[in-house]
Amino acid sequence: MDCHDSAHRAQESELAALRARLSELEQIERELRAELRRVYRMHEAAPYLISVDEPVEQRRLYENRSLAGELGYATDDAAFSGLDAFVKLAHPDDQARAREQQRRAQEGPASDTAGLAYRLRRADGSWGWFTRRDIRLDADAAGRARQVMSVVQDVTAQMESEAELRRQAEDGAVSKRLVENALDGITMTTLTGVVTYANLAFKAMSGFADGGVGRPLADFYAPEDFAQLANVAMPALAKEGAWRGVLRILRPDGSSWMGQLSAFALVGPTGEQTGFAAFFRDITEQLRYEQETLAQVQLIQSQQAALRELGTPLIPIADGVIAMPLVGTIDRERAQQILETLLNALGEKQAAVAILDITGVKTVDAEVAAALVRVAQAARLLGAEVVLTGIRPVVAQALVELGTEMRGLVTCGTLQSGIAYALSRKARPLPA
């Protein structure tokens, strides 16, 4: 009886131990399942796609999301199902690399393959950049992959951001080269007026070469010119943000050059001024050319005035008789000059008769004829008489065809006959 009881107690103890172990195993199983659910949830929420495949059996054991669905296709679209969907959707230029990566994951060494980027076609026809990394989980005795885990991530935004950064860097490099090699001088200064940058053109035109950077603006100007910069340009830059003008700039060797400035304020992200930039153009030769051109224009104008005086000469014939031989073309301006010259001479010389000889006038049109009539009428107001000589047959015909009213004008064929008429008339009073 004692032996039986002892064996029974032993069996109960073993049974209790088995129950305790079973309970422990069940708890472990529950924890493992909970952990597996957490892992699944993490995989489902991951920003990348995870799939586990059996290449030999050509079947997919697990995927957190469908690659086709991620690209906008129907998740059950047979065209993009299977283990080679990544290759089917790849850009034609990337398919060879995608296929080679897949082959290496299934047949190559058992190490992880590096993540490579490919373009995949979305359902809307656009292309997105994706990286894929294949990890061999198991292999058979022949070394063939039995299970492969693939991790695919959409890196389109990253690739576009990197491309934009590269573009900005390239644009920045181009802009820097443009500024550095611009024909105009370009500088940047601090708010206190210290040069922080000078391009090649400014280094050359200023004469400071590389020694200009780090110098205060006062080193670049004569005192009176720096005073203009400090009193006019700098306040305008501080208030309005820009200034344009011309300043004389001093070189280290004492020579100077005239610089046309276009300056503006540099502004920080919050709108505060951080410094100034300026474009310089050496206009020394331009100003010299303009001055020389102005001098030439003034000389030409004075020569033209002298020629006009020579073109309307006054010749005293006798007491009270003057003659003005006209040569060349008579336009509106010259007709006015003839009128003014003749009236002044009539007043100064107290002449009673003025002879206008048009033998050398090329063309007599309506405007010239009207001018001659105005001269005659003005002369009569001063008590003088105008005699028109040198009327050639072609001129007489032109005057008749024009129908010009020649009242107030005495006409003679030649200058000699005009002089004879004037000498005979100078002592007689003019008719009313």
PDB file of C-alpha atoms in Angstrom, residues 240-377:
ATOM      1  CA  GLU A 240      15.830 102.684 -50.388  1.00  0.00           C
ATOM      2  CA  GLY A 241      18.000  99.616 -50.870  1.00  0.00           C
ATOM      3  CA  ALA A 242      19.584 100.824 -54.126  1.00  0.00           C
ATOM      4  CA  TRP A 243      21.660 103.681 -55.579  1.00  0.00           C
ATOM      5  CA  ARG A 244      23.078 104.571 -58.984  1.00  0.00           C
ATOM      6  CA  GLY A 245      25.612 107.218 -59.843  1.00  0.00           C
ATOM      7  CA  VAL A 246      29.092 108.068 -61.097  1.00  0.00           C
ATOM      8  CA  LEU A 247      32.114 108.378 -58.830  1.00  0.00           C
ATOM      9  CA  ARG A 248      35.810 108.962 -59.382  1.00  0.00           C
ATOM     10  CA  ILE A 249      37.726 105.986 -58.011  1.00  0.00           C
ATOM     11  CA  LEU A 250      41.388 106.074 -56.986  1.00  0.00           C
ATOM     12  CA  ARG A 251      43.982 103.433 -57.844  1.00  0.00           C
ATOM     13  CA  PRO A 252      46.911 102.592 -55.574  1.00  0.00           C
ATOM     14  CA  ASP A 253      49.341 104.279 -58.007  1.00  0.00           C
ATOM     15  CA  GLY A 254      47.475 107.589 -57.682  1.00  0.00           C
ATOM     16  CA  SER A 255      45.673 107.446 -61.027  1.00  0.00           C
ATOM     17  CA  SER A 256      41.897 107.532 -61.109  1.00  0.00           C
ATOM     18  CA  TRP A 257      39.054 106.244 -63.217  1.00  0.00           C
ATOM     19  CA  MET A 258      35.386 107.155 -63.540  1.00  0.00           C
ATOM     20  CA  GLY A 259      33.115 104.372 -62.366  1.00  0.00           C
ATOM     21  CA  GLN A 260      29.413 104.099 -63.095  1.00  0.00           C
ATOM     22  CA  LEU A 261      27.948 102.391 -60.017  1.00  0.00           C
ATOM     23  CA  SER A 262      24.789 100.384 -59.584  1.00  0.00           C
ATOM     24  CA  ALA A 263      24.628  99.314 -55.932  1.00  0.00           C
ATOM     25  CA  PHE A 264      21.967  97.468 -53.981  1.00  0.00           C
ATOM     26  CA  ALA A 265      21.508  96.107 -50.482  1.00  0.00           C
ATOM     27  CA  LEU A 266      21.906  92.430 -49.664  1.00  0.00           C
ATOM     28  CA  VAL A 267      19.023  91.155 -47.551  1.00  0.00           C
ATOM     29  CA  GLY A 268      18.931  88.227 -45.123  1.00  0.00           C
ATOM     30  CA  PRO A 269      16.146  85.641 -44.674  1.00  0.00           C
ATOM     31  CA  THR A 270      14.259  87.855 -42.215  1.00  0.00           C
ATOM     32  CA  GLY A 271      14.529  90.976 -44.381  1.00  0.00           C
ATOM     33  CA  GLU A 272      17.387  92.691 -42.580  1.00  0.00           C
ATOM     34  CA  GLN A 273      20.249  94.196 -44.577  1.00  0.00           C
ATOM     35  CA  THR A 274      23.411  92.113 -44.355  1.00  0.00           C
ATOM     36  CA  GLY A 275      25.689  94.034 -46.696  1.00  0.00           C
ATOM     37  CA  PHE A 276      25.912  95.672 -50.098  1.00  0.00           C
ATOM     38  CA  ALA A 277      26.762  94.608 -53.637  1.00  0.00           C
ATOM     39  CA  ALA A 278      27.766  96.887 -56.488  1.00  0.00           C
ATOM     40  CA  PHE A 279      28.386  96.726 -60.229  1.00  0.00           C
ATOM     41  CA  PHE A 280      31.144  98.957 -61.596  1.00  0.00           C
ATOM     42  CA  ARG A 281      31.636 100.010 -65.200  1.00  0.00           C
ATOM     43  CA  ASP A 282      34.716 101.986 -66.180  1.00  0.00           C
ATOM     44  CA  ILE A 283      33.337 104.869 -68.261  1.00  0.00           C
ATOM     45  CA  THR A 284      36.528 106.936 -68.301  1.00  0.00           C
ATOM     46  CA  GLU A 285      37.021 106.521 -72.044  1.00  0.00           C
ATOM     47  CA  GLN A 286      33.302 106.950 -72.675  1.00  0.00           C
ATOM     48  CA  LEU A 287      33.272 110.284 -70.844  1.00  0.00           C
ATOM     49  CA  ARG A 288      36.415 111.374 -72.657  1.00  0.00           C
ATOM     50  CA  TYR A 289      34.833 110.434 -75.980  1.00  0.00           C
ATOM     51  CA  GLU A 290      31.645 112.309 -75.075  1.00  0.00           C
ATOM     52  CA  GLN A 291      33.663 115.389 -74.139  1.00  0.00           C
ATOM     53  CA  GLU A 292      35.633 115.198 -77.368  1.00  0.00           C
ATOM     54  CA  THR A 293      32.409 114.679 -79.323  1.00  0.00           C
ATOM     55  CA  LEU A 294      30.819 117.673 -77.612  1.00  0.00           C
ATOM     56  CA  ALA A 295      33.854 119.794 -78.447  1.00  0.00           C
ATOM     57  CA  GLN A 296      33.647 118.649 -82.065  1.00  0.00           C
ATOM     58  CA  VAL A 297      29.942 119.451 -82.204  1.00  0.00           C
ATOM     59  CA  GLN A 298      30.578 122.900 -80.790  1.00  0.00           C
ATOM     60  CA  LEU A 299      33.374 123.428 -83.331  1.00  0.00           C
ATOM     61  CA  ILE A 300      31.107 122.295 -86.176  1.00  0.00           C
ATOM     62  CA  GLN A 301      28.337 124.579 -84.962  1.00  0.00           C
ATOM     63  CA  SER A 302      30.709 127.542 -84.842  1.00  0.00           C
ATOM     64  CA  GLN A 303      32.021 126.667 -88.312  1.00  0.00           C
ATOM     65  CA  GLN A 304      28.459 126.394 -89.593  1.00  0.00           C
ATOM     66  CA  ALA A 305      27.676 129.786 -88.125  1.00  0.00           C
ATOM     67  CA  ALA A 306      30.743 131.218 -89.847  1.00  0.00           C
ATOM     68  CA  LEU A 307      29.705 129.593 -93.104  1.00  0.00           C
ATOM     69  CA  ARG A 308      26.229 131.010 -92.766  1.00  0.00           C
ATOM     70  CA  GLU A 309      27.740 134.446 -92.336  1.00  0.00           C
ATOM     71  CA  LEU A 310      29.890 133.870 -95.395  1.00  0.00           C
ATOM     72  CA  GLY A 311      26.841 132.557 -97.222  1.00  0.00           C
ATOM     73  CA  THR A 312      24.993 135.853 -96.730  1.00  0.00           C
ATOM     74  CA  PRO A 313      27.647 138.522 -97.428  1.00  0.00           C
ATOM     75  CA  LEU A 314      26.734 142.192 -97.516  1.00  0.00           C
ATOM     76  CA  ILE A 315      28.536 144.334-100.061  1.00  0.00           C
ATOM     77  CA  PRO A 316      28.307 148.149 -99.904  1.00  0.00           C
ATOM     78  CA  ILE A 317      27.771 149.433-103.461  1.00  0.00           C
ATOM     79  CA  ALA A 318      27.423 153.122-102.826  1.00  0.00           C
ATOM     80  CA  ASP A 319      26.109 155.423-100.186  1.00  0.00           C
ATOM     81  CA  GLY A 320      22.625 154.094 -99.340  1.00  0.00           C
ATOM     82  CA  VAL A 321      22.952 151.026-101.593  1.00  0.00           C
ATOM     83  CA  ILE A 322      23.909 147.492-100.413  1.00  0.00           C
ATOM     84  CA  ALA A 323      23.983 144.179-102.266  1.00  0.00           C
ATOM     85  CA  MET A 324      23.646 140.609-100.989  1.00  0.00           C
ATOM     86  CA  PRO A 325      24.655 137.934-103.506  1.00  0.00           C
ATOM     87  CA  LEU A 326      23.032 134.611-102.605  1.00  0.00           C
ATOM     88  CA  VAL A 327      24.612 131.259-103.509  1.00  0.00           C
ATOM     89  CA  GLY A 328      23.528 127.655-103.013  1.00  0.00           C
ATOM     90  CA  THR A 329      20.263 126.415-101.506  1.00  0.00           C
ATOM     91  CA  ILE A 330      17.849 128.525 -99.519  1.00  0.00           C
ATOM     92  CA  ASP A 331      15.866 126.653 -96.877  1.00  0.00           C
ATOM     93  CA  ARG A 332      13.607 127.945 -94.097  1.00  0.00           C
ATOM     94  CA  GLU A 333      16.494 128.485 -91.676  1.00  0.00           C
ATOM     95  CA  ARG A 334      18.675 130.304 -94.202  1.00  0.00           C
ATOM     96  CA  ALA A 335      15.752 132.454 -95.392  1.00  0.00           C
ATOM     97  CA  GLN A 336      15.270 133.627 -91.797  1.00  0.00           C
ATOM     98  CA  GLN A 337      18.982 134.384 -91.541  1.00  0.00           C
ATOM     99  CA  ILE A 338      18.888 136.396 -94.805  1.00  0.00           C
ATOM    100  CA  LEU A 339      15.950 138.368 -93.456  1.00  0.00           C
ATOM    101  CA  GLU A 340      17.642 139.112 -90.147  1.00  0.00           C
ATOM    102  CA  THR A 341      21.006 139.990 -91.738  1.00  0.00           C
ATOM    103  CA  LEU A 342      19.431 142.297 -94.332  1.00  0.00           C
ATOM    104  CA  LEU A 343      17.181 144.116 -91.858  1.00  0.00           C
ATOM    105  CA  ASN A 344      20.102 144.673 -89.474  1.00  0.00           C
ATOM    106  CA  ALA A 345      22.202 146.046 -92.324  1.00  0.00           C
ATOM    107  CA  LEU A 346      19.399 148.357 -93.484  1.00  0.00           C
ATOM    108  CA  GLY A 347      19.114 149.718 -89.970  1.00  0.00           C
ATOM    109  CA  GLU A 348      22.829 150.138 -89.385  1.00  0.00           C
ATOM    110  CA  LYS A 349      23.781 151.554 -92.781  1.00  0.00           C
ATOM    111  CA  GLN A 350      20.602 153.565 -93.382  1.00  0.00           C
ATOM    112  CA  ALA A 351      20.448 152.060 -96.870  1.00  0.00           C
ATOM    113  CA  ALA A 352      17.606 153.026 -99.182  1.00  0.00           C
ATOM    114  CA  VAL A 353      18.052 150.188-101.682  1.00  0.00           C
ATOM    115  CA  ALA A 354      19.021 146.556-101.093  1.00  0.00           C
ATOM    116  CA  ILE A 355      19.944 144.320-104.007  1.00  0.00           C
ATOM    117  CA  LEU A 356      19.338 140.578-103.642  1.00  0.00           C
ATOM    118  CA  ASP A 357      21.194 138.718-106.370  1.00  0.00           C
ATOM    119  CA  ILE A 358      19.965 135.121-106.829  1.00  0.00           C
ATOM    120  CA  THR A 359      22.179 134.267-109.789  1.00  0.00           C
ATOM    121  CA  GLY A 360      23.877 131.520-107.721  1.00  0.00           C
ATOM    122  CA  VAL A 361      20.715 130.082-106.164  1.00  0.00           C
ATOM    123  CA  LYS A 362      20.209 126.538-107.418  1.00  0.00           C
ATOM    124  CA  THR A 363      16.449 126.229-107.067  1.00  0.00           C
ATOM    125  CA  VAL A 364      13.665 128.728-106.563  1.00  0.00           C
ATOM    126  CA  ASP A 365      10.500 127.099-105.256  1.00  0.00           C
ATOM    127  CA  ALA A 366       7.381 128.456-103.581  1.00  0.00           C
ATOM    128  CA  GLU A 367       9.075 128.582-100.182  1.00  0.00           C
ATOM    129  CA  VAL A 368      12.073 130.574-101.538  1.00  0.00           C
ATOM    130  CA  ALA A 369       9.776 132.945-103.436  1.00  0.00           C
ATOM    131  CA  ALA A 370       7.639 133.539-100.331  1.00  0.00           C
ATOM    132  CA  ALA A 371      10.800 134.220 -98.319  1.00  0.00           C
ATOM    133  CA  LEU A 372      11.940 136.835-100.848  1.00  0.00           C
ATOM    134  CA  VAL A 373       8.534 138.529-100.682  1.00  0.00           C
ATOM    135  CA  ARG A 374       8.744 138.631 -96.879  1.00  0.00           C
ATOM    136  CA  VAL A 375      12.193 140.238 -97.138  1.00  0.00           C
ATOM    137  CA  ALA A 376      10.833 142.911 -99.498  1.00  0.00           C
ATOM    138  CA  GLN A 377       7.856 143.630 -97.243  1.00  0.00           C
TER     139      GLN A 377
END
